[in-house]
mmCIF file of the C-alpha atoms, coordinates in Angstrom:
data_MODEL
# 
_entry.id   MODEL 
# 
loop_
_atom_site.group_PDB 
_atom_site.id 
_atom_site.type_symbol 
_atom_site.label_atom_id 
_atom_site.label_alt_id 
_atom_site.label_comp_id 
_atom_site.label_asym_id 
_atom_site.label_entity_id 
_atom_site.label_seq_id 
_atom_site.pdbx_PDB_ins_code 
_atom_site.Cartn_x 
_atom_site.Cartn_y 
_atom_site.Cartn_z 
_atom_site.occupancy 
_atom_site.B_iso_or_equiv 
_atom_site.pdbx_formal_charge 
_atom_site.auth_seq_id 
_atom_site.auth_comp_id 
_atom_site.auth_asym_id 
_atom_site.auth_atom_id 
_atom_site.pdbx_PDB_model_num 
ATOM 1  C CA . PRO A 1 1  ? 0.099   -0.010  0.097   1.00 0.00 ? 1  PRO A CA 1 
ATOM 2  C CA . HIS A 1 2  ? 0.731   3.305   -0.640  1.00 0.00 ? 2  HIS A CA 1 
ATOM 3  C CA . THR A 1 3  ? 1.799   6.039   2.223   1.00 0.00 ? 3  THR A CA 1 
ATOM 4  C CA . ASP A 1 4  ? 0.072   9.453   1.816   1.00 0.00 ? 4  ASP A CA 1 
ATOM 5  C CA . ASP A 1 5  ? 4.042   10.597  1.522   1.00 0.00 ? 5  ASP A CA 1 
ATOM 6  C CA . TRP A 1 6  ? 3.839   8.505   -1.808  1.00 0.00 ? 6  TRP A CA 1 
ATOM 7  C CA . LEU A 1 7  ? 0.226   10.177  -2.917  1.00 0.00 ? 7  LEU A CA 1 
ATOM 8  C CA . ASN A 1 8  ? 1.463   13.564  -2.030  1.00 0.00 ? 8  ASN A CA 1 
ATOM 9  C CA . GLU A 1 9  ? 4.454   13.431  -4.380  1.00 0.00 ? 9  GLU A CA 1 
ATOM 10 C CA . ASN A 1 10 ? 2.576   11.977  -6.807  1.00 0.00 ? 10 ASN A CA 1 
ATOM 11 C CA . PRO A 1 11 ? -0.756  14.352  -7.500  1.00 0.00 ? 11 PRO A CA 1 
ATOM 12 C CA . GLY A 1 12 ? -1.866  12.806  -10.996 1.00 0.00 ? 12 GLY A CA 1 
ATOM 13 C CA . VAL A 1 13 ? -2.987  9.832   -8.190  1.00 0.00 ? 13 VAL A CA 1 
ATOM 14 C CA . SER A 1 14 ? -6.900  9.558   -7.457  1.00 0.00 ? 14 SER A CA 1 
ATOM 15 C CA . ARG A 1 15 ? -8.059  8.125   -4.201  1.00 0.00 ? 15 ARG A CA 1 
ATOM 16 C CA . ALA A 1 16 ? -11.598 7.956   -6.034  1.00 0.00 ? 16 ALA A CA 1 
ATOM 17 C CA . ASP A 1 17 ? -13.389 5.298   -5.918  1.00 0.00 ? 17 ASP A CA 1 
ATOM 18 C CA . PRO A 1 18 ? -13.770 3.984   -9.961  1.00 0.00 ? 18 PRO A CA 1 
ATOM 19 C CA . LEU A 1 19 ? -17.113 2.807   -9.299  1.00 0.00 ? 19 LEU A CA 1 
ATOM 20 C CA . LEU A 1 20 ? -15.601 -0.511  -11.643 1.00 0.00 ? 20 LEU A CA 1 
ATOM 21 C CA . GLY A 1 21 ? -17.936 -3.519  -11.649 1.00 0.00 ? 21 GLY A CA 1 
ATOM 22 C CA . PRO A 1 22 ? -17.378 -7.189  -10.607 1.00 0.00 ? 22 PRO A CA 1 
ATOM 23 C CA . LEU A 1 23 ? -14.845 -9.206  -12.259 1.00 0.00 ? 23 LEU A CA 1 
ATOM 24 C CA . ASP A 1 24 ? -17.512 -10.802 -14.942 1.00 0.00 ? 24 ASP A CA 1 
ATOM 25 C CA . ASP A 1 25 ? -17.297 -11.885 -18.994 1.00 0.00 ? 25 ASP A CA 1 
ATOM 26 C CA . ASN A 1 26 ? -17.137 -7.970  -20.934 1.00 0.00 ? 26 ASN A CA 1 
ATOM 27 C CA . GLY A 1 27 ? -16.420 -9.866  -23.970 1.00 0.00 ? 27 GLY A CA 1 
ATOM 28 C CA . GLY A 1 28 ? -13.027 -10.833 -25.346 1.00 0.00 ? 28 GLY A CA 1 
ATOM 29 C CA . PHE A 1 29 ? -10.737 -14.014 -23.956 1.00 0.00 ? 29 PHE A CA 1 
ATOM 30 C CA . THR A 1 30 ? -10.017 -12.650 -20.294 1.00 0.00 ? 30 THR A CA 1 
ATOM 31 C CA . PRO A 1 31 ? -12.690 -10.832 -17.392 1.00 0.00 ? 31 PRO A CA 1 
ATOM 32 C CA . THR A 1 32 ? -12.687 -6.926  -17.180 1.00 0.00 ? 32 THR A CA 1 
ATOM 33 C CA . MET A 1 33 ? -13.923 -5.081  -14.531 1.00 0.00 ? 33 MET A CA 1 
ATOM 34 C CA . ALA A 1 34 ? -16.192 -3.065  -16.906 1.00 0.00 ? 34 ALA A CA 1 
ATOM 35 C CA . ILE A 1 35 ? -16.103 0.833   -15.729 1.00 0.00 ? 35 ILE A CA 1 
ATOM 36 C CA . GLN A 1 36 ? -19.422 1.984   -14.811 1.00 0.00 ? 36 GLN A CA 1 
ATOM 37 C CA . GLU A 1 37 ? -21.319 5.419   -16.109 1.00 0.00 ? 37 GLU A CA 1 
ATOM 38 C CA . SER A 1 38 ? -19.424 8.301   -13.539 1.00 0.00 ? 38 SER A CA 1 
ATOM 39 C CA . SER A 1 39 ? -16.904 6.483   -13.782 1.00 0.00 ? 39 SER A CA 1 
ATOM 40 C CA . PRO A 1 40 ? -13.604 8.809   -12.603 1.00 0.00 ? 40 PRO A CA 1 
ATOM 41 C CA . ALA A 1 41 ? -11.447 6.509   -15.409 1.00 0.00 ? 41 ALA A CA 1 
ATOM 42 C CA . ILE A 1 42 ? -13.557 7.593   -17.914 1.00 0.00 ? 42 ILE A CA 1 
ATOM 43 C CA . ASP A 1 43 ? -11.701 9.165   -20.490 1.00 0.00 ? 43 ASP A CA 1 
ATOM 44 C CA . GLY A 1 44 ? -8.748  9.890   -17.549 1.00 0.00 ? 44 GLY A CA 1 
ATOM 45 C CA . GLY A 1 45 ? -6.190  8.746   -20.129 1.00 0.00 ? 45 GLY A CA 1 
ATOM 46 C CA . ASN A 1 46 ? -3.574  11.422  -21.453 1.00 0.00 ? 46 ASN A CA 1 
ATOM 47 C CA . GLY A 1 47 ? -4.243  10.444  -24.984 1.00 0.00 ? 47 GLY A CA 1 
ATOM 48 C CA . THR A 1 48 ? -0.535  10.332  -26.193 1.00 0.00 ? 48 THR A CA 1 
ATOM 49 C CA . ASP A 1 49 ? -0.455  7.052   -24.430 1.00 0.00 ? 49 ASP A CA 1 
ATOM 50 C CA . CYS A 1 50 ? -3.238  5.062   -25.044 1.00 0.00 ? 50 CYS A CA 1 
ATOM 51 C CA . PRO A 1 51 ? -3.134  1.422   -25.947 1.00 0.00 ? 51 PRO A CA 1 
ATOM 52 C CA . GLN A 1 52 ? -5.285  1.164   -30.064 1.00 0.00 ? 52 GLN A CA 1 
ATOM 53 C CA . TYR A 1 53 ? -7.213  -1.275  -28.393 1.00 0.00 ? 53 TYR A CA 1 
ATOM 54 C CA . ASP A 1 54 ? -8.013  -2.217  -24.469 1.00 0.00 ? 54 ASP A CA 1 
ATOM 55 C CA . GLN A 1 55 ? -7.831  -5.902  -23.043 1.00 0.00 ? 55 GLN A CA 1 
ATOM 56 C CA . ARG A 1 56 ? -11.053 -7.036  -25.020 1.00 0.00 ? 56 ARG A CA 1 
ATOM 57 C CA . GLY A 1 57 ? -9.702  -6.277  -28.655 1.00 0.00 ? 57 GLY A CA 1 
ATOM 58 C CA . GLU A 1 58 ? -12.224 -2.684  -28.357 1.00 0.00 ? 58 GLU A CA 1 
ATOM 59 C CA . PRO A 1 59 ? -10.976 -0.155  -30.157 1.00 0.00 ? 59 PRO A CA 1 
ATOM 60 C CA . ARG A 1 60 ? -9.626  2.988   -27.646 1.00 0.00 ? 60 ARG A CA 1 
ATOM 61 C CA . GLU A 1 61 ? -11.510 6.134   -28.200 1.00 0.00 ? 61 GLU A CA 1 
ATOM 62 C CA . ALA A 1 62 ? -9.006  9.488   -28.436 1.00 0.00 ? 62 ALA A CA 1 
ATOM 63 C CA . THR A 1 63 ? -8.841  9.931   -25.265 1.00 0.00 ? 63 THR A CA 1 
ATOM 64 C CA . CYS A 1 64 ? -8.844  7.199   -23.088 1.00 0.00 ? 64 CYS A CA 1 
ATOM 65 C CA . ASP A 1 65 ? -10.378 5.727   -20.021 1.00 0.00 ? 65 ASP A CA 1 
ATOM 66 C CA . VAL A 1 66 ? -7.871  4.668   -17.462 1.00 0.00 ? 66 VAL A CA 1 
ATOM 67 C CA . GLY A 1 67 ? -7.488  0.132   -17.384 1.00 0.00 ? 67 GLY A CA 1 
ATOM 68 C CA . ALA A 1 68 ? -7.745  -2.130  -18.754 1.00 0.00 ? 68 ALA A CA 1 
ATOM 69 C CA . PHE A 1 69 ? -11.522 -1.807  -20.363 1.00 0.00 ? 69 PHE A CA 1 
ATOM 70 C CA . GLU A 1 70 ? -12.634 1.110   -22.288 1.00 0.00 ? 70 GLU A CA 1 
ATOM 71 C CA . ARG A 1 71 ? -16.403 2.077   -21.838 1.00 0.00 ? 71 ARG A CA 1 
ATOM 72 C CA . LEU A 1 72 ? -17.495 2.805   -24.801 1.00 0.00 ? 72 LEU A CA 1 
ATOM 73 C CA . ASP A 1 73 ? -21.349 4.859   -25.456 1.00 0.00 ? 73 ASP A CA 1 
# 
């Protein structure tokens, strides 16, 4: 676990609940945790280092979501 000092030294790290669903079959070859509608992970990626596809093989949007799952609306 990270300490408060570590979080203070890394301002991009959030303590917010990521609002993820349970580990489930959301398509693809491995289980994933779906990002819920009001998750702070939505569009939280920096846009320049986003993989082209999420863990399921779904395409990423221009500003990707944080994590292995891209929420597609």
